[in-house]
PDB file of C-alpha atoms in Angstrom:
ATOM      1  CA  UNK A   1     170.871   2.065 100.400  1.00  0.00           C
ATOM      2  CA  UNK A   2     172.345   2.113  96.637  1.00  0.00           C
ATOM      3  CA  UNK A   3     172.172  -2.053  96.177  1.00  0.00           C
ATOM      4  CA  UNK A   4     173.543  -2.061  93.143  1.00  0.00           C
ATOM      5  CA  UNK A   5     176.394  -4.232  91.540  1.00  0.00           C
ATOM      6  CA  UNK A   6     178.705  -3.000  88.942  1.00  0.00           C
ATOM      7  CA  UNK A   7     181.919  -4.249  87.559  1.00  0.00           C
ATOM      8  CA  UNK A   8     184.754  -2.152  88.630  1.00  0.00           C
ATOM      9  CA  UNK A   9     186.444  -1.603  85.471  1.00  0.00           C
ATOM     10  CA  UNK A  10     186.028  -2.342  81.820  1.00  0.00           C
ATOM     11  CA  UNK A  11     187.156  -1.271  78.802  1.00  0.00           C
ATOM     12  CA  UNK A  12     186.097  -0.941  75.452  1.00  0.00           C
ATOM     13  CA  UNK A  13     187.843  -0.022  72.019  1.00  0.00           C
ATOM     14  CA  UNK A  14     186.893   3.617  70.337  1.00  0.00           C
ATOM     15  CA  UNK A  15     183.941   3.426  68.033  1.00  0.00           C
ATOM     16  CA  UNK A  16     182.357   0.552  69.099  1.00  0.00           C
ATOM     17  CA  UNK A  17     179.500   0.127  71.396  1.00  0.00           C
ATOM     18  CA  UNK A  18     180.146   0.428  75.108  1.00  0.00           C
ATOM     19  CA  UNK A  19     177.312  -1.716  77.403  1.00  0.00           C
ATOM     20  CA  UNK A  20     177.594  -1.587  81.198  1.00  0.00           C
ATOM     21  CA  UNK A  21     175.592  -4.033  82.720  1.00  0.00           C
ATOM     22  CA  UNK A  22     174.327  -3.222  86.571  1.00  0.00           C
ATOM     23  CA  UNK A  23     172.414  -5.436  88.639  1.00  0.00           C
ATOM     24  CA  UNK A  24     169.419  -4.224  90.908  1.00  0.00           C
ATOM     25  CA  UNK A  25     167.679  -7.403  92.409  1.00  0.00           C
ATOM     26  CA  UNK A  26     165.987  -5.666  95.359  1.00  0.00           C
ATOM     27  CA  UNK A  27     164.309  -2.768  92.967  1.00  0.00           C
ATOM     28  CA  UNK A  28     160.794  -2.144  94.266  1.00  0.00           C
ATOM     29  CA  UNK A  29     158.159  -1.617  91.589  1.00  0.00           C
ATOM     30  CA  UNK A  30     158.128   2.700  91.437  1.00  0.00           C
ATOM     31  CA  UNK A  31     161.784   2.974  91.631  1.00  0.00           C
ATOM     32  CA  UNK A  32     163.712   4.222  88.502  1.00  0.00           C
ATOM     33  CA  UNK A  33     167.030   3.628  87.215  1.00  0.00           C
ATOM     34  CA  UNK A  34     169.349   6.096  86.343  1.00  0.00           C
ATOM     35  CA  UNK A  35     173.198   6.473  85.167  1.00  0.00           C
ATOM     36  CA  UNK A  36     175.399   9.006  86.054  1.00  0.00           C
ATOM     37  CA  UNK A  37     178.911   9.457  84.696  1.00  0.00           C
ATOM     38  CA  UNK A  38     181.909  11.542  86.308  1.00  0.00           C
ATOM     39  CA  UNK A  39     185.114  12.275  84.428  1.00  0.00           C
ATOM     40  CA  UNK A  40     188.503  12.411  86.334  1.00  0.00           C
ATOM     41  CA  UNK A  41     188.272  15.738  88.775  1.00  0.00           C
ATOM     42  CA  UNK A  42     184.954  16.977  87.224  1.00  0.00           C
ATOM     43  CA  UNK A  43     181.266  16.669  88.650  1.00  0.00           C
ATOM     44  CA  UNK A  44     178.979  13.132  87.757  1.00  0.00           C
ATOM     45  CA  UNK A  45     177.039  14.260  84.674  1.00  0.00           C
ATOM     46  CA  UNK A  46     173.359  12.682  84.468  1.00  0.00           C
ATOM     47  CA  UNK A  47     172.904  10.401  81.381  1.00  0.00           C
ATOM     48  CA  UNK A  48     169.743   8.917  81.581  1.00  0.00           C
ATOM     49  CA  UNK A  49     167.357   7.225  83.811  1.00  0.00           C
ATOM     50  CA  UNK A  50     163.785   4.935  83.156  1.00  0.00           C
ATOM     51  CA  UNK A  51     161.198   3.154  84.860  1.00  0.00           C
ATOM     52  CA  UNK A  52     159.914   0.054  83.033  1.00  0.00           C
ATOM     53  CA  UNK A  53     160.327   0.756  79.284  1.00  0.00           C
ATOM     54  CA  UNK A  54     163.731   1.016  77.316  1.00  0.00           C
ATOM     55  CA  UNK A  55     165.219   4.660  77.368  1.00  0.00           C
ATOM     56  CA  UNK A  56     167.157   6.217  74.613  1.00  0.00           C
ATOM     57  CA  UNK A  57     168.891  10.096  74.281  1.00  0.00           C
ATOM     58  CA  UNK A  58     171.565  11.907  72.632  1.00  0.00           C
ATOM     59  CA  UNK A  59     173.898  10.385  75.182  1.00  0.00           C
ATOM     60  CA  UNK A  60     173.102   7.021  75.252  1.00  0.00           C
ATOM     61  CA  UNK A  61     170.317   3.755  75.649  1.00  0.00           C
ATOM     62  CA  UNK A  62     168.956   2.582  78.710  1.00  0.00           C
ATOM     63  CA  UNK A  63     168.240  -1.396  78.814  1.00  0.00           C
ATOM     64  CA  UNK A  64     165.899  -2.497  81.890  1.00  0.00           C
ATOM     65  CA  UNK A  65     164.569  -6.261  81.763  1.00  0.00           C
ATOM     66  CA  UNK A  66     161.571  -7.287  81.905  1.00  0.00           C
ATOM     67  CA  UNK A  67     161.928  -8.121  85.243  1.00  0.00           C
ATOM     68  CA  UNK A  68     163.331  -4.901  85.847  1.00  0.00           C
ATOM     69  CA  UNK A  69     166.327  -6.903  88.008  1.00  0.00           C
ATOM     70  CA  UNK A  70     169.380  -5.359  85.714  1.00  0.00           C
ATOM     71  CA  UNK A  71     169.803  -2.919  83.369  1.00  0.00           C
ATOM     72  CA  UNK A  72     172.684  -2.153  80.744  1.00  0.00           C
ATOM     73  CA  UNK A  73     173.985   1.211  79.889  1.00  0.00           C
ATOM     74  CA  UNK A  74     174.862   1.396  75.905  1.00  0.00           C
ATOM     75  CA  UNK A  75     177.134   3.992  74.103  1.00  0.00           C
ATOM     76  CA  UNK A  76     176.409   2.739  70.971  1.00  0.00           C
ATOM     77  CA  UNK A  77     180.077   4.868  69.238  1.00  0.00           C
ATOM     78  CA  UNK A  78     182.154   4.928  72.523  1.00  0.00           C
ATOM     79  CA  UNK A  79     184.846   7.874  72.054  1.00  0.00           C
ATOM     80  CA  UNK A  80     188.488   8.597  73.884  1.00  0.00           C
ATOM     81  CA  UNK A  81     185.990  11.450  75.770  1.00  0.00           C
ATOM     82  CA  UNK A  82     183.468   8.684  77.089  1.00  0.00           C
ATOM     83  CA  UNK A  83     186.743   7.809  79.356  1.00  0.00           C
ATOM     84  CA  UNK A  84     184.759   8.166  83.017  1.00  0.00           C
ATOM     85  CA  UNK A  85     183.583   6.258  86.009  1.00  0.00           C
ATOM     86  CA  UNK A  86     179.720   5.610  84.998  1.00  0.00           C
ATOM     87  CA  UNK A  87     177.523   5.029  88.414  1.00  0.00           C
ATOM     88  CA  UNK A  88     174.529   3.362  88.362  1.00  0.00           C
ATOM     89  CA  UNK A  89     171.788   4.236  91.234  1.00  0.00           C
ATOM     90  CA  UNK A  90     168.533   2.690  91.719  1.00  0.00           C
ATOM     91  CA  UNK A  91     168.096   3.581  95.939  1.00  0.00           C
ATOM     92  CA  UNK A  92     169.074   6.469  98.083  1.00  0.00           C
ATOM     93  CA  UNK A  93     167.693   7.849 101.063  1.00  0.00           C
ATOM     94  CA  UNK A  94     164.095   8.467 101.059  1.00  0.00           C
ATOM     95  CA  UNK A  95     162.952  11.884 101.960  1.00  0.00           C
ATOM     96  CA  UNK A  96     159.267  13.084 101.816  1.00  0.00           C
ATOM     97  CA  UNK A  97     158.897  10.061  99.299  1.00  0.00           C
ATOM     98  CA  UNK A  98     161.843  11.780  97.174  1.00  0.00           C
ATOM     99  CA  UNK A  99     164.864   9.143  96.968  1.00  0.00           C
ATOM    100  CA  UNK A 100     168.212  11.181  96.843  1.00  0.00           C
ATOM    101  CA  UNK A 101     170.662   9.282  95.251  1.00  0.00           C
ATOM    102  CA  UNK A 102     173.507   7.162  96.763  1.00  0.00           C
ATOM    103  CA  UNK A 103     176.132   6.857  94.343  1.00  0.00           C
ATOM    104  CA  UNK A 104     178.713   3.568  94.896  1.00  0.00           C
ATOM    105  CA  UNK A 105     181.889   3.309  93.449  1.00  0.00           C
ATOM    106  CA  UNK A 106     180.939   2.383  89.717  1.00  0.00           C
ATOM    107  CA  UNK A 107     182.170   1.322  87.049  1.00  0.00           C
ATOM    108  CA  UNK A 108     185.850   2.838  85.646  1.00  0.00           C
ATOM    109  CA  UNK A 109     185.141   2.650  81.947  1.00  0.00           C
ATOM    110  CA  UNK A 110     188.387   3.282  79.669  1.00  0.00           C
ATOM    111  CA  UNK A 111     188.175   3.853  76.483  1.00  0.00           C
ATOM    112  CA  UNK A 112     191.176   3.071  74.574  1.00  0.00           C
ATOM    113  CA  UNK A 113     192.283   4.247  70.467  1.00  0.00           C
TER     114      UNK A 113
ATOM    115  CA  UNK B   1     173.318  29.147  80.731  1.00  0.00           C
ATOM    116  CA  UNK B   2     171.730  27.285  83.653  1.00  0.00           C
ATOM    117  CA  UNK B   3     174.028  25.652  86.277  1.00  0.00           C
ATOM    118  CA  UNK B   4     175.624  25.438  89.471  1.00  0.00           C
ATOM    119  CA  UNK B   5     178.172  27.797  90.297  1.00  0.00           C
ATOM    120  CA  UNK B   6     180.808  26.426  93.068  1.00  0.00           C
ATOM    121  CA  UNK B   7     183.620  27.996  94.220  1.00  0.00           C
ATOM    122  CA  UNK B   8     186.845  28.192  95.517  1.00  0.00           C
ATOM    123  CA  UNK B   9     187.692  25.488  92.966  1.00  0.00           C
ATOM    124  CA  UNK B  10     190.854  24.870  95.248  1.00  0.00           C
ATOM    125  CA  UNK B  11     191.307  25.578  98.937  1.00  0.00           C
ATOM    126  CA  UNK B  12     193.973  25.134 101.176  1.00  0.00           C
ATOM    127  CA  UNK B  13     193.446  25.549 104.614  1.00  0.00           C
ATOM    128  CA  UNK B  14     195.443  25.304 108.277  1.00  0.00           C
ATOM    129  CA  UNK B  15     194.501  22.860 110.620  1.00  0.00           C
ATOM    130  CA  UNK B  16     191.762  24.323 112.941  1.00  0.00           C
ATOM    131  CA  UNK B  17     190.571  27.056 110.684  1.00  0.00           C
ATOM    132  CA  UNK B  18     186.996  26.825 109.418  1.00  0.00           C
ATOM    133  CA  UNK B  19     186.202  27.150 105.720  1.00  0.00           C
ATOM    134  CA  UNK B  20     183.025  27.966 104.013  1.00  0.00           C
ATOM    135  CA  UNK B  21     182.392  26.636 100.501  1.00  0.00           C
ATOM    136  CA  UNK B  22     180.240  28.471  97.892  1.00  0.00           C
ATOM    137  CA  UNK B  23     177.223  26.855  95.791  1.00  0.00           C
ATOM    138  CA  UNK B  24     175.082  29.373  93.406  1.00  0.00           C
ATOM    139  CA  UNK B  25     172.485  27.899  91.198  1.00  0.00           C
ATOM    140  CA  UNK B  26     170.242  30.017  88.908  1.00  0.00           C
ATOM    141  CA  UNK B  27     167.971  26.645  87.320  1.00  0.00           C
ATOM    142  CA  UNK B  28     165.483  27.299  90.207  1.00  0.00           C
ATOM    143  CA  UNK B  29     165.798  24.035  91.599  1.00  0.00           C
ATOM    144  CA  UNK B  30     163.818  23.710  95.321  1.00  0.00           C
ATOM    145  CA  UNK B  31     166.529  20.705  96.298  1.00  0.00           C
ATOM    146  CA  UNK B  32     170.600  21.274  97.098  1.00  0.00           C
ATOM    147  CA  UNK B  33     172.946  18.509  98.256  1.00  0.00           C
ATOM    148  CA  UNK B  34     176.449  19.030  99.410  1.00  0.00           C
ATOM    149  CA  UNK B  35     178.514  15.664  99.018  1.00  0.00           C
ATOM    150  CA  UNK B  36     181.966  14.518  99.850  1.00  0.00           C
ATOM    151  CA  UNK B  37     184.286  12.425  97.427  1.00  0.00           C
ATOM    152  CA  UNK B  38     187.921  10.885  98.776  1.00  0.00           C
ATOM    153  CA  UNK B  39     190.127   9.728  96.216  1.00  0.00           C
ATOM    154  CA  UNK B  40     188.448   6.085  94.699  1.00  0.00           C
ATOM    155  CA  UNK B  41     185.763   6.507  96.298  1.00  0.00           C
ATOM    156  CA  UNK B  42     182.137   7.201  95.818  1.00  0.00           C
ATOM    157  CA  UNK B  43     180.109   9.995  96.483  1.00  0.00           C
ATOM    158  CA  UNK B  44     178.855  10.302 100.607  1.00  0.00           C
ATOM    159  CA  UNK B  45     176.173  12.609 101.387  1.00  0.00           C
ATOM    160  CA  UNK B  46     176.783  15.515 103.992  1.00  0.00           C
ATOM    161  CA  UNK B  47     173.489  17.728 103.766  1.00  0.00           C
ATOM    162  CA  UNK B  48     170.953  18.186 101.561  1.00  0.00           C
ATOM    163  CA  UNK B  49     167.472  20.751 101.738  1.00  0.00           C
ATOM    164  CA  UNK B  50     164.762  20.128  99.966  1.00  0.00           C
ATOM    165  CA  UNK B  51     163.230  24.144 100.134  1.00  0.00           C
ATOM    166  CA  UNK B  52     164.538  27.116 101.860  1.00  0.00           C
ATOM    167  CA  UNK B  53     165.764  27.775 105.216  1.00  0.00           C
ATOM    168  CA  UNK B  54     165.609  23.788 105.985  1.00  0.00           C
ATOM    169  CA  UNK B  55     167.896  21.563 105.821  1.00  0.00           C
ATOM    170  CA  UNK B  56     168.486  17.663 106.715  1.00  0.00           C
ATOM    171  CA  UNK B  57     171.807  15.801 107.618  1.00  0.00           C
ATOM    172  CA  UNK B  58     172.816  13.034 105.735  1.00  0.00           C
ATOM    173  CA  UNK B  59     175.084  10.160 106.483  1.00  0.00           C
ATOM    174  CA  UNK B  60     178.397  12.184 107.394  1.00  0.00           C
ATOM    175  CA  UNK B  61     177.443  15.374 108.464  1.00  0.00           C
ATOM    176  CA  UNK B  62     179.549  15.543 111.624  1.00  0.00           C
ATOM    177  CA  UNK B  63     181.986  18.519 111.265  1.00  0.00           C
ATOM    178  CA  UNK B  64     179.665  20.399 108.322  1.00  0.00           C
ATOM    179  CA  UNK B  65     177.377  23.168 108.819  1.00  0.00           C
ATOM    180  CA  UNK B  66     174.966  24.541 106.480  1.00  0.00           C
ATOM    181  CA  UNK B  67     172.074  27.209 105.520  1.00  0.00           C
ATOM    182  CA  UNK B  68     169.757  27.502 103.231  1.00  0.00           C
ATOM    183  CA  UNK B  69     168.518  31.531 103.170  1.00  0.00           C
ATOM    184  CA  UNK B  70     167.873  31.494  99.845  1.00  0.00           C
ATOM    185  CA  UNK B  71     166.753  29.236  96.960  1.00  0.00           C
ATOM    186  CA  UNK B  72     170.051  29.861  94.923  1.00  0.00           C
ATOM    187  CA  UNK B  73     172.467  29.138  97.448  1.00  0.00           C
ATOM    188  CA  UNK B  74     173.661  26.936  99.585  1.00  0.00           C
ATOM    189  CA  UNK B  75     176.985  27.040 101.076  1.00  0.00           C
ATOM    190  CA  UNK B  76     178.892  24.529 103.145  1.00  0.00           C
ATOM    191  CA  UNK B  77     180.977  25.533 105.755  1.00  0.00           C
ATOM    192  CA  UNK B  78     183.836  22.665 106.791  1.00  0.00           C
ATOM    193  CA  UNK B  79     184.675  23.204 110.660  1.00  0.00           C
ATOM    194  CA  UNK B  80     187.890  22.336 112.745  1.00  0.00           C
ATOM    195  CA  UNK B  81     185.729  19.536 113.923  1.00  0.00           C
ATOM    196  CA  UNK B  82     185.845  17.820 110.869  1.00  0.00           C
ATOM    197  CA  UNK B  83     188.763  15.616 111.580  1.00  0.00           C
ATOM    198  CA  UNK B  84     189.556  14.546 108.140  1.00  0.00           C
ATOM    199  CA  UNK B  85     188.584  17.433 105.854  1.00  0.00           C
ATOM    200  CA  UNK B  86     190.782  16.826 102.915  1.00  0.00           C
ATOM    201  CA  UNK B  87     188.411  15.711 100.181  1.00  0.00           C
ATOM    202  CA  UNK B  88     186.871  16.924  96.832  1.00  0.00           C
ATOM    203  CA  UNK B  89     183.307  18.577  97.585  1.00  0.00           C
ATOM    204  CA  UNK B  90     180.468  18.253  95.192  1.00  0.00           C
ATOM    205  CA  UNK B  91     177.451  20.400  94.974  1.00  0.00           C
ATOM    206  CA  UNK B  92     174.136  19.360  93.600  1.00  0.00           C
ATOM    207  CA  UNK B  93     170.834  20.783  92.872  1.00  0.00           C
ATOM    208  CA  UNK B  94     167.581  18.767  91.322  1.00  0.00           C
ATOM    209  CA  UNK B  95     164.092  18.755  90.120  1.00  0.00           C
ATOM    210  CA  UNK B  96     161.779  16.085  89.510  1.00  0.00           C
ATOM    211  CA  UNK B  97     160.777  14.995  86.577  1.00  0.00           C
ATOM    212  CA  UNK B  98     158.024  12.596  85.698  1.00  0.00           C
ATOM    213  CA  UNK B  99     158.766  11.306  89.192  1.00  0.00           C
ATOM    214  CA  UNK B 100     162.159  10.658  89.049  1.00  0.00           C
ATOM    215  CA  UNK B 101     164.702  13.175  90.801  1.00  0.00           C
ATOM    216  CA  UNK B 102     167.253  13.986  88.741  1.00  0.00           C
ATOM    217  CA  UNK B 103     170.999  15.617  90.129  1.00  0.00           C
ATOM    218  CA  UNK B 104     172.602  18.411  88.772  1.00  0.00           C
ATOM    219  CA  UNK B 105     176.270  18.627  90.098  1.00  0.00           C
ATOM    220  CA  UNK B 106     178.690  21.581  90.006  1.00  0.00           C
ATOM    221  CA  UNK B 107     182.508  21.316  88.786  1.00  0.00           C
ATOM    222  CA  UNK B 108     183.239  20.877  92.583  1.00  0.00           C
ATOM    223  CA  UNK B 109     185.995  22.458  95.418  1.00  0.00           C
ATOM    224  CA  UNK B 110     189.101  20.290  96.503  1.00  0.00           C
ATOM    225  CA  UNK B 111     189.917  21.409  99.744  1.00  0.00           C
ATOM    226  CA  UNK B 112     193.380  20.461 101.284  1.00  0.00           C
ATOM    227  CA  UNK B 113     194.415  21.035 104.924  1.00  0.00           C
ATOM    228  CA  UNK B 114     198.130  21.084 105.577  1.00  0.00           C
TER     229      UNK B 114
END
């Protein structure tokens, strides 16, 4: 269902810019994108999600290509808190034309000083 | 403030005893999903109901029960059929916005069965 690829792991000094990249090849035209993070033990958080056009919040950026194949998640000042696994979900079930999300295994972003 | 209310945060239960796991939400969401989460792994769906008093199965609902009386709750009850019950459970509620369906999750219950 969720056919997305993520890198397992990566990890990324404090206070600079933290970009997950995700791959969605088989994304049909009116499915969105969005990012989820979940900190060790807690419940995923929602970060952000888009369509077509770029996305940005208090949390972080949202990068879709044009072609709307991949997508990159930015935290432009990544912080010893930012520490989490980050999922990105473009396909779930479908039910009454609402898509409930299928989270994979994501990527374990560390954050180190 | 808004949110999703789950509780116990830790359960420990005896082989063959059935537990029932609490999720309260006051956002006035219409959706609630119950999902499972073993150590590494992602999240699996268990149930999920999109409006009061119904409910759908998801991919491992085998073992689970659920109802849906009322729009703020929707608790999860983990039988002695579930043959592997030992796993952190995560509730959810959502809304759509613009289209896109968008999860709110609770802080989650770790049940262990010794």
């Amino acid at each position: 269902d969720a056919k997305t690829t993520q890198p397992p792991s990566m990890d990324c000094a404090e206070g600079r810019a933290a970009n997950l990249p995700c791959n969605h090849s088989t994304i049909s035209g009116n499915e969105y994108v969005y990012w989820y993070r979940q900190i060790h033990s807690q419940g995923p958080q929602y970060i952000i999600h888009g369509l077509k056009n770029n996305e940005t919040n208090e949390m972080a950026s949202l990068i879709i290509t044009e072609d709307r194949k991949s997508s990159t998640l930015i935290l432009p000042h990544a912080t010893l808190r930012d520490t989490a696994v980050y999922y990105c979900i473009v396909r779930g079930r479908n039910s009454g034309g609402s898509y409930i999300p299928t989270f994979g295994r994501g990527t374990s972003l560390i954050v180190h000083p | 403030d808004g949110g999703i209310t789950q509780s116990p945060k830790y359960l420990f239960r005896k082989e063959g005893q059935n537990v029932t796991l609490s999720c309260e939400q006051n956002l006035n969401h219409d959706a609630m999903y119950w999902y499972r989460q073993d150590p590494g792994q992602g999240l699996r769906l268990i149930y999920y109901s999109q409006i009061v008093n119904d409910f759908q199965k998801g991919d491992i609902a085998e073992g689970y029960s659920v109802s849906r009386e009322k729009k703020e709750s929707f608790p999860l009850t983990v039988t002695s059929a579930q043959k592997n019950p030992t796993a952190f459970y995560l509730c959810a509620s959502s809304i759509v916005i613009s289209g896109a369906n968008v999860l709110t999750f609770g802080a989650g219950s770790r049940l262990t069965v010794l």
